[in-house]
Amino acid sequence: MEKDFELILVLVNAGYTDQVMDAARKEGARGGTILHARGTATKEMQSKYGIIITPEKELVLILVSKDIKDNILKAVYESAGLQTDGQGIAFSLPVTDVVGMKF
């Protein structure tokens, strides 16, 4: 059976990846990969969007079937989005091929 996949990327302040993965798992995600990152936003961005920019970030990569992507994005944003201390930004990219995984 062929499926369409999406890669969900969530950039959050360091320490908030458990919230991201808990929300994603509740919506059907089976796991993810966490990478350490560093933000480079300017002071101008802070004042424009009214958020505090912390440079230490974590990037969560979650590969999911396309049919559950929207629910996961919504759940992740509600639990760790910009309005939370996690100040997360989430988006997805289409994936054309997947090998080595069973869904």
Short mmCIF file of N, CA, C and O in Angstrom, two decimals:
data_model
loop_
_atom_site.label_atom_id
_atom_site.label_comp_id
_atom_site.label_asym_id
_atom_site.label_seq_id
_atom_site.Cartn_x
_atom_site.Cartn_y
_atom_site.Cartn_z
N MET A 1 0.85 -1.18 0.00
CA MET A 1 0.00 0.00 0.00
C MET A 1 0.89 1.24 0.00
O MET A 1 1.78 1.38 0.83
N GLU A 2 0.62 2.14 -0.89
CA GLU A 2 1.42 3.35 -1.00
C GLU A 2 0.76 4.47 -0.19
O GLU A 2 -0.46 4.62 -0.19
N LYS A 3 1.57 5.22 0.52
CA LYS A 3 1.07 6.35 1.31
C LYS A 3 1.84 7.60 0.95
O LYS A 3 2.97 7.53 0.51
N ASP A 4 1.19 8.73 1.18
CA ASP A 4 1.87 10.01 1.06
C ASP A 4 2.34 10.41 2.45
O ASP A 4 1.62 10.24 3.43
N PHE A 5 3.56 10.94 2.51
CA PHE A 5 4.15 11.31 3.79
C PHE A 5 4.47 12.80 3.83
O PHE A 5 4.64 13.44 2.80
N GLU A 6 4.56 13.31 5.04
CA GLU A 6 4.96 14.68 5.31
C GLU A 6 6.01 14.65 6.41
O GLU A 6 5.95 13.80 7.31
N LEU A 7 6.94 15.58 6.34
CA LEU A 7 7.91 15.76 7.41
C LEU A 7 7.50 17.01 8.17
O LEU A 7 7.46 18.10 7.61
N ILE A 8 7.14 16.83 9.42
CA ILE A 8 6.81 17.97 10.28
C ILE A 8 8.08 18.41 10.98
O ILE A 8 8.80 17.59 11.56
N LEU A 9 8.35 19.70 10.93
CA LEU A 9 9.51 20.29 11.60
C LEU A 9 8.99 21.26 12.64
O LEU A 9 8.16 22.12 12.33
N VAL A 10 9.46 21.12 13.86
CA VAL A 10 9.04 21.99 14.95
C VAL A 10 10.28 22.57 15.60
O VAL A 10 11.13 21.84 16.10
N LEU A 11 10.40 23.88 15.59
CA LEU A 11 11.50 24.58 16.22
C LEU A 11 10.99 25.20 17.51
O LEU A 11 10.07 26.02 17.49
N VAL A 12 11.56 24.74 18.65
CA VAL A 12 11.10 25.21 19.96
C VAL A 12 12.29 25.61 20.83
O VAL A 12 13.42 25.21 20.56
N ASN A 13 12.00 26.38 21.87
CA ASN A 13 13.04 26.69 22.85
C ASN A 13 13.53 25.38 23.47
O ASN A 13 12.76 24.42 23.61
N ALA A 14 14.79 25.35 23.84
CA ALA A 14 15.38 24.16 24.45
C ALA A 14 14.58 23.75 25.68
O ALA A 14 14.17 24.59 26.48
N GLY A 15 14.32 22.45 25.81
CA GLY A 15 13.61 21.93 26.96
C GLY A 15 12.13 21.68 26.74
O GLY A 15 11.45 21.20 27.65
N TYR A 16 11.61 21.97 25.56
CA TYR A 16 10.18 21.82 25.31
C TYR A 16 9.85 20.70 24.32
O TYR A 16 8.72 20.58 23.87
N THR A 17 10.82 19.87 24.01
CA THR A 17 10.57 18.82 23.02
C THR A 17 9.64 17.72 23.55
O THR A 17 8.91 17.11 22.77
N ASP A 18 9.63 17.48 24.85
CA ASP A 18 8.71 16.48 25.40
C ASP A 18 7.26 16.91 25.17
O ASP A 18 6.41 16.08 24.84
N GLN A 19 6.98 18.19 25.33
CA GLN A 19 5.63 18.69 25.07
C GLN A 19 5.25 18.48 23.60
O GLN A 19 4.13 18.09 23.30
N VAL A 20 6.19 18.74 22.72
CA VAL A 20 5.94 18.57 21.29
C VAL A 20 5.62 17.10 20.99
O VAL A 20 4.64 16.77 20.35
N MET A 21 6.47 16.20 21.48
CA MET A 21 6.29 14.78 21.17
C MET A 21 5.05 14.20 21.85
O MET A 21 4.37 13.36 21.27
N ASP A 22 4.73 14.65 23.05
CA ASP A 22 3.51 14.18 23.72
C ASP A 22 2.28 14.55 22.89
O ASP A 22 1.39 13.72 22.68
N ALA A 23 2.23 15.78 22.42
CA ALA A 23 1.10 16.24 21.61
C ALA A 23 1.05 15.47 20.28
O ALA A 23 -0.03 15.06 19.84
N ALA A 24 2.20 15.28 19.65
CA ALA A 24 2.24 14.57 18.37
C ALA A 24 1.82 13.11 18.53
O ALA A 24 1.08 12.58 17.69
N ARG A 25 2.26 12.46 19.59
CA ARG A 25 1.91 11.05 19.81
C ARG A 25 0.41 10.88 20.05
O ARG A 25 -0.19 9.90 19.61
N LYS A 26 -0.20 11.83 20.75
CA LYS A 26 -1.65 11.76 20.98
C LYS A 26 -2.43 11.79 19.67
O LYS A 26 -3.55 11.32 19.59
N GLU A 27 -1.83 12.36 18.64
CA GLU A 27 -2.49 12.47 17.34
C GLU A 27 -2.01 11.41 16.34
O GLU A 27 -2.34 11.47 15.17
N GLY A 28 -1.21 10.45 16.82
CA GLY A 28 -0.84 9.33 15.96
C GLY A 28 0.61 9.24 15.52
O GLY A 28 0.98 8.28 14.85
N ALA A 29 1.44 10.20 15.88
CA ALA A 29 2.86 10.11 15.53
C ALA A 29 3.49 8.98 16.33
O ALA A 29 3.12 8.74 17.48
N ARG A 30 4.44 8.29 15.72
CA ARG A 30 5.06 7.15 16.39
C ARG A 30 6.41 7.50 17.02
O ARG A 30 6.92 6.76 17.85
N GLY A 31 7.01 8.61 16.63
CA GLY A 31 8.30 9.00 17.18
C GLY A 31 8.84 10.19 16.44
O GLY A 31 8.20 10.71 15.52
N GLY A 32 10.01 10.62 16.82
CA GLY A 32 10.62 11.78 16.18
C GLY A 32 12.11 11.81 16.45
O GLY A 32 12.64 10.97 17.19
N THR A 33 12.76 12.76 15.85
CA THR A 33 14.20 12.97 16.03
C THR A 33 14.41 14.39 16.52
O THR A 33 13.83 15.33 15.97
N ILE A 34 15.26 14.55 17.52
CA ILE A 34 15.52 15.86 18.10
C ILE A 34 16.95 16.27 17.80
O ILE A 34 17.88 15.52 18.05
N LEU A 35 17.09 17.48 17.26
CA LEU A 35 18.41 18.04 16.97
C LEU A 35 18.57 19.34 17.77
O LEU A 35 17.62 20.10 17.92
N HIS A 36 19.77 19.58 18.25
CA HIS A 36 20.04 20.84 18.93
C HIS A 36 20.31 21.91 17.89
O HIS A 36 20.94 21.66 16.86
N ALA A 37 19.82 23.12 18.15
CA ALA A 37 19.95 24.22 17.19
C ALA A 37 20.21 25.52 17.93
O ALA A 37 20.07 25.61 19.15
N ARG A 38 20.55 26.53 17.17
CA ARG A 38 20.79 27.87 17.72
C ARG A 38 20.11 28.88 16.83
O ARG A 38 20.36 28.93 15.63
N GLY A 39 19.25 29.72 17.42
CA GLY A 39 18.55 30.76 16.67
C GLY A 39 19.42 31.98 16.44
O GLY A 39 20.34 32.25 17.20
N THR A 40 19.11 32.72 15.37
CA THR A 40 19.90 33.91 15.05
C THR A 40 19.01 35.14 14.82
O THR A 40 19.41 36.06 14.12
N ALA A 41 17.83 35.15 15.42
CA ALA A 41 16.93 36.29 15.23
C ALA A 41 17.52 37.57 15.81
O ALA A 41 18.32 37.54 16.75
N THR A 42 17.11 38.70 15.25
CA THR A 42 17.62 40.00 15.69
C THR A 42 16.71 40.62 16.74
O THR A 42 15.57 40.20 16.93
N LYS A 43 17.21 41.63 17.42
CA LYS A 43 16.39 42.38 18.39
C LYS A 43 15.18 42.99 17.70
O LYS A 43 14.12 43.13 18.30
N GLU A 44 15.34 43.36 16.44
CA GLU A 44 14.24 43.93 15.66
C GLU A 44 13.08 42.94 15.56
O GLU A 44 11.91 43.33 15.66
N MET A 45 13.38 41.68 15.39
CA MET A 45 12.35 40.64 15.32
C MET A 45 11.62 40.51 16.65
O MET A 45 10.40 40.32 16.68
N GLN A 46 12.36 40.65 17.74
CA GLN A 46 11.74 40.57 19.06
C GLN A 46 10.69 41.66 19.24
O GLN A 46 9.58 41.39 19.68
N SER A 47 11.04 42.88 18.89
CA SER A 47 10.10 43.97 19.09
C SER A 47 8.95 43.91 18.10
O SER A 47 7.82 44.22 18.44
N LYS A 48 9.21 43.49 16.89
CA LYS A 48 8.16 43.41 15.86
C LYS A 48 7.08 42.40 16.23
O LYS A 48 5.89 42.66 16.06
N TYR A 49 7.49 41.23 16.74
CA TYR A 49 6.53 40.17 17.03
C TYR A 49 6.19 40.04 18.52
O TYR A 49 5.37 39.22 18.90
N GLY A 50 6.83 40.85 19.36
CA GLY A 50 6.50 40.85 20.78
C GLY A 50 6.85 39.56 21.50
O GLY A 50 6.16 39.18 22.44
N ILE A 51 7.89 38.89 21.07
CA ILE A 51 8.31 37.67 21.73
C ILE A 51 9.77 37.80 22.14
O ILE A 51 10.51 38.59 21.58
N ILE A 52 10.16 37.03 23.13
CA ILE A 52 11.55 37.02 23.57
C ILE A 52 12.26 35.91 22.80
O ILE A 52 11.83 34.75 22.81
N ILE A 53 13.34 36.26 22.14
CA ILE A 53 14.11 35.30 21.36
C ILE A 53 15.19 34.69 22.24
O ILE A 53 16.04 35.40 22.77
N THR A 54 15.12 33.38 22.45
CA THR A 54 16.19 32.68 23.16
C THR A 54 16.99 31.90 22.13
O THR A 54 16.40 31.19 21.31
N PRO A 55 18.29 32.04 22.12
CA PRO A 55 19.09 31.44 21.06
C PRO A 55 19.14 29.92 21.10
O PRO A 55 19.28 29.28 20.07
N GLU A 56 19.06 29.30 22.28
CA GLU A 56 19.15 27.85 22.37
C GLU A 56 17.82 27.22 21.97
O GLU A 56 16.81 27.40 22.64
N LYS A 57 17.83 26.49 20.88
CA LYS A 57 16.62 25.88 20.31
C LYS A 57 16.81 24.38 20.16
O LYS A 57 17.92 23.87 20.24
N GLU A 58 15.71 23.71 19.91
CA GLU A 58 15.74 22.31 19.53
C GLU A 58 14.79 22.14 18.34
O GLU A 58 13.75 22.79 18.27
N LEU A 59 15.20 21.29 17.42
CA LEU A 59 14.42 21.02 16.22
C LEU A 59 13.93 19.59 16.30
O LEU A 59 14.71 18.66 16.47
N VAL A 60 12.60 19.43 16.19
CA VAL A 60 11.99 18.11 16.23
C VAL A 60 11.54 17.77 14.81
O VAL A 60 10.83 18.55 14.18
N LEU A 61 11.99 16.61 14.32
CA LEU A 61 11.61 16.11 13.00
C LEU A 61 10.68 14.93 13.20
O LEU A 61 11.03 13.97 13.91
N ILE A 62 9.50 14.98 12.59
CA ILE A 62 8.51 13.92 12.76
C ILE A 62 7.99 13.53 11.38
O ILE A 62 7.39 14.35 10.69
N LEU A 63 8.22 12.29 10.98
CA LEU A 63 7.72 11.78 9.71
C LEU A 63 6.37 11.13 9.94
O LEU A 63 6.26 10.23 10.78
N VAL A 64 5.35 11.60 9.23
CA VAL A 64 3.99 11.09 9.43
C VAL A 64 3.29 10.88 8.10
O VAL A 64 3.69 11.46 7.08
N SER A 65 2.25 10.08 8.14
CA SER A 65 1.43 9.96 6.93
C SER A 65 0.64 11.25 6.77
O SER A 65 0.28 11.91 7.75
N LYS A 66 0.38 11.59 5.54
CA LYS A 66 -0.24 12.89 5.22
C LYS A 66 -1.62 13.06 5.88
O LYS A 66 -2.00 14.16 6.24
N ASP A 67 -2.33 11.97 6.07
CA ASP A 67 -3.69 12.07 6.61
C ASP A 67 -3.75 12.50 8.07
O ASP A 67 -4.80 12.95 8.53
N ILE A 68 -2.65 12.42 8.83
CA ILE A 68 -2.67 12.88 10.23
C ILE A 68 -1.86 14.15 10.45
O ILE A 68 -1.82 14.68 11.56
N LYS A 69 -1.25 14.66 9.40
CA LYS A 69 -0.36 15.83 9.52
C LYS A 69 -1.07 17.05 10.12
O LYS A 69 -0.56 17.68 11.04
N ASP A 70 -2.24 17.40 9.62
CA ASP A 70 -2.92 18.61 10.10
C ASP A 70 -3.27 18.53 11.58
O ASP A 70 -3.11 19.50 12.32
N ASN A 71 -3.73 17.36 12.03
CA ASN A 71 -4.06 17.19 13.45
C ASN A 71 -2.82 17.32 14.33
O ASN A 71 -2.87 17.90 15.41
N ILE A 72 -1.71 16.79 13.86
CA ILE A 72 -0.46 16.89 14.63
C ILE A 72 0.02 18.33 14.69
O ILE A 72 0.39 18.82 15.75
N LEU A 73 0.01 19.02 13.56
CA LEU A 73 0.42 20.43 13.56
C LEU A 73 -0.41 21.25 14.53
O LEU A 73 0.12 22.07 15.30
N LYS A 74 -1.72 21.04 14.52
CA LYS A 74 -2.60 21.78 15.42
C LYS A 74 -2.29 21.47 16.89
O LYS A 74 -2.17 22.37 17.72
N ALA A 75 -2.13 20.19 17.19
CA ALA A 75 -1.85 19.78 18.58
C ALA A 75 -0.51 20.33 19.06
O ALA A 75 -0.39 20.80 20.19
N VAL A 76 0.50 20.27 18.20
CA VAL A 76 1.82 20.78 18.57
C VAL A 76 1.76 22.28 18.81
O VAL A 76 2.32 22.79 19.78
N TYR A 77 1.06 22.99 17.95
CA TYR A 77 0.98 24.44 18.12
C TYR A 77 0.25 24.81 19.42
O TYR A 77 0.65 25.73 20.13
N GLU A 78 -0.82 24.06 19.73
CA GLU A 78 -1.55 24.35 20.97
C GLU A 78 -0.71 24.07 22.21
O GLU A 78 -0.83 24.77 23.21
N SER A 79 0.15 23.06 22.16
CA SER A 79 0.92 22.70 23.35
C SER A 79 2.26 23.44 23.46
O SER A 79 2.74 23.66 24.57
N ALA A 80 2.86 23.82 22.33
CA ALA A 80 4.20 24.43 22.39
C ALA A 80 4.38 25.54 21.37
O ALA A 80 5.49 25.85 20.98
N GLY A 81 3.31 26.18 20.96
CA GLY A 81 3.38 27.23 19.94
C GLY A 81 3.87 28.56 20.48
O GLY A 81 4.29 28.67 21.64
N LEU A 82 3.81 29.58 19.65
CA LEU A 82 4.32 30.90 20.01
C LEU A 82 3.69 31.49 21.26
O LEU A 82 4.33 32.26 21.96
N GLN A 83 2.46 31.12 21.55
CA GLN A 83 1.78 31.68 22.73
C GLN A 83 2.21 31.00 24.02
O GLN A 83 1.79 31.39 25.09
N THR A 84 3.05 29.99 23.93
CA THR A 84 3.52 29.25 25.10
C THR A 84 4.98 29.59 25.40
O THR A 84 5.64 30.26 24.60
N ASP A 85 5.49 29.07 26.50
CA ASP A 85 6.91 29.27 26.82
C ASP A 85 7.83 28.58 25.82
O ASP A 85 8.97 28.97 25.65
N GLY A 86 7.33 27.55 25.16
CA GLY A 86 8.13 26.86 24.15
C GLY A 86 8.37 27.70 22.91
O GLY A 86 9.32 27.49 22.18
N GLN A 87 7.51 28.66 22.66
CA GLN A 87 7.59 29.58 21.51
C GLN A 87 7.91 28.84 20.21
O GLN A 87 8.77 29.23 19.43
N GLY A 88 7.16 27.75 19.99
CA GLY A 88 7.42 26.90 18.84
C GLY A 88 6.82 27.40 17.54
O GLY A 88 5.79 28.04 17.51
N ILE A 89 7.52 27.07 16.49
CA ILE A 89 7.06 27.30 15.12
C ILE A 89 7.09 25.94 14.44
O ILE A 89 8.10 25.23 14.49
N ALA A 90 5.98 25.56 13.81
CA ALA A 90 5.89 24.26 13.17
C ALA A 90 5.46 24.43 11.71
O ALA A 90 4.66 25.30 11.39
N PHE A 91 6.01 23.58 10.87
CA PHE A 91 5.60 23.54 9.46
C PHE A 91 5.89 22.16 8.91
O PHE A 91 6.56 21.34 9.57
N SER A 92 5.37 21.88 7.73
CA SER A 92 5.60 20.56 7.15
C SER A 92 6.09 20.69 5.71
O SER A 92 5.86 21.70 5.05
N LEU A 93 6.76 19.64 5.28
CA LEU A 93 7.26 19.55 3.91
C LEU A 93 6.84 18.21 3.34
O LEU A 93 6.86 17.19 4.05
N PRO A 94 6.47 18.16 2.07
CA PRO A 94 6.11 16.86 1.47
C PRO A 94 7.35 15.99 1.32
O PRO A 94 8.44 16.48 1.09
N VAL A 95 7.14 14.71 1.47
CA VAL A 95 8.20 13.71 1.32
C VAL A 95 7.82 12.81 0.15
O VAL A 95 6.72 12.26 0.13
N THR A 96 8.72 12.68 -0.80
CA THR A 96 8.37 11.90 -1.99
C THR A 96 8.70 10.42 -1.86
O THR A 96 8.02 9.59 -2.46
N ASP A 97 9.72 10.05 -1.10
CA ASP A 97 10.09 8.66 -0.96
C ASP A 97 10.50 8.36 0.47
O ASP A 97 11.15 9.19 1.12
N VAL A 98 10.14 7.17 0.95
CA VAL A 98 10.54 6.71 2.27
C VAL A 98 10.98 5.26 2.16
O VAL A 98 10.29 4.45 1.56
N VAL A 99 12.13 4.95 2.72
CA VAL A 99 12.59 3.55 2.78
C VAL A 99 12.98 3.25 4.22
O VAL A 99 13.33 4.14 4.98
N GLY A 100 12.87 1.98 4.59
CA GLY A 100 13.32 1.57 5.91
C GLY A 100 12.31 1.76 7.02
O GLY A 100 12.64 1.60 8.19
N MET A 101 11.08 2.11 6.69
CA MET A 101 10.05 2.30 7.72
C MET A 101 8.81 1.54 7.33
O MET A 101 8.45 1.46 6.16
N LYS A 102 8.12 1.01 8.34
CA LYS A 102 6.84 0.34 8.12
C LYS A 102 5.75 1.18 8.76
O LYS A 102 5.82 1.52 9.93
N PHE A 103 4.74 1.49 7.99
CA PHE A 103 3.59 2.25 8.52
C PHE A 103 2.35 1.43 8.39
O PHE A 103 2.14 0.68 7.52
#
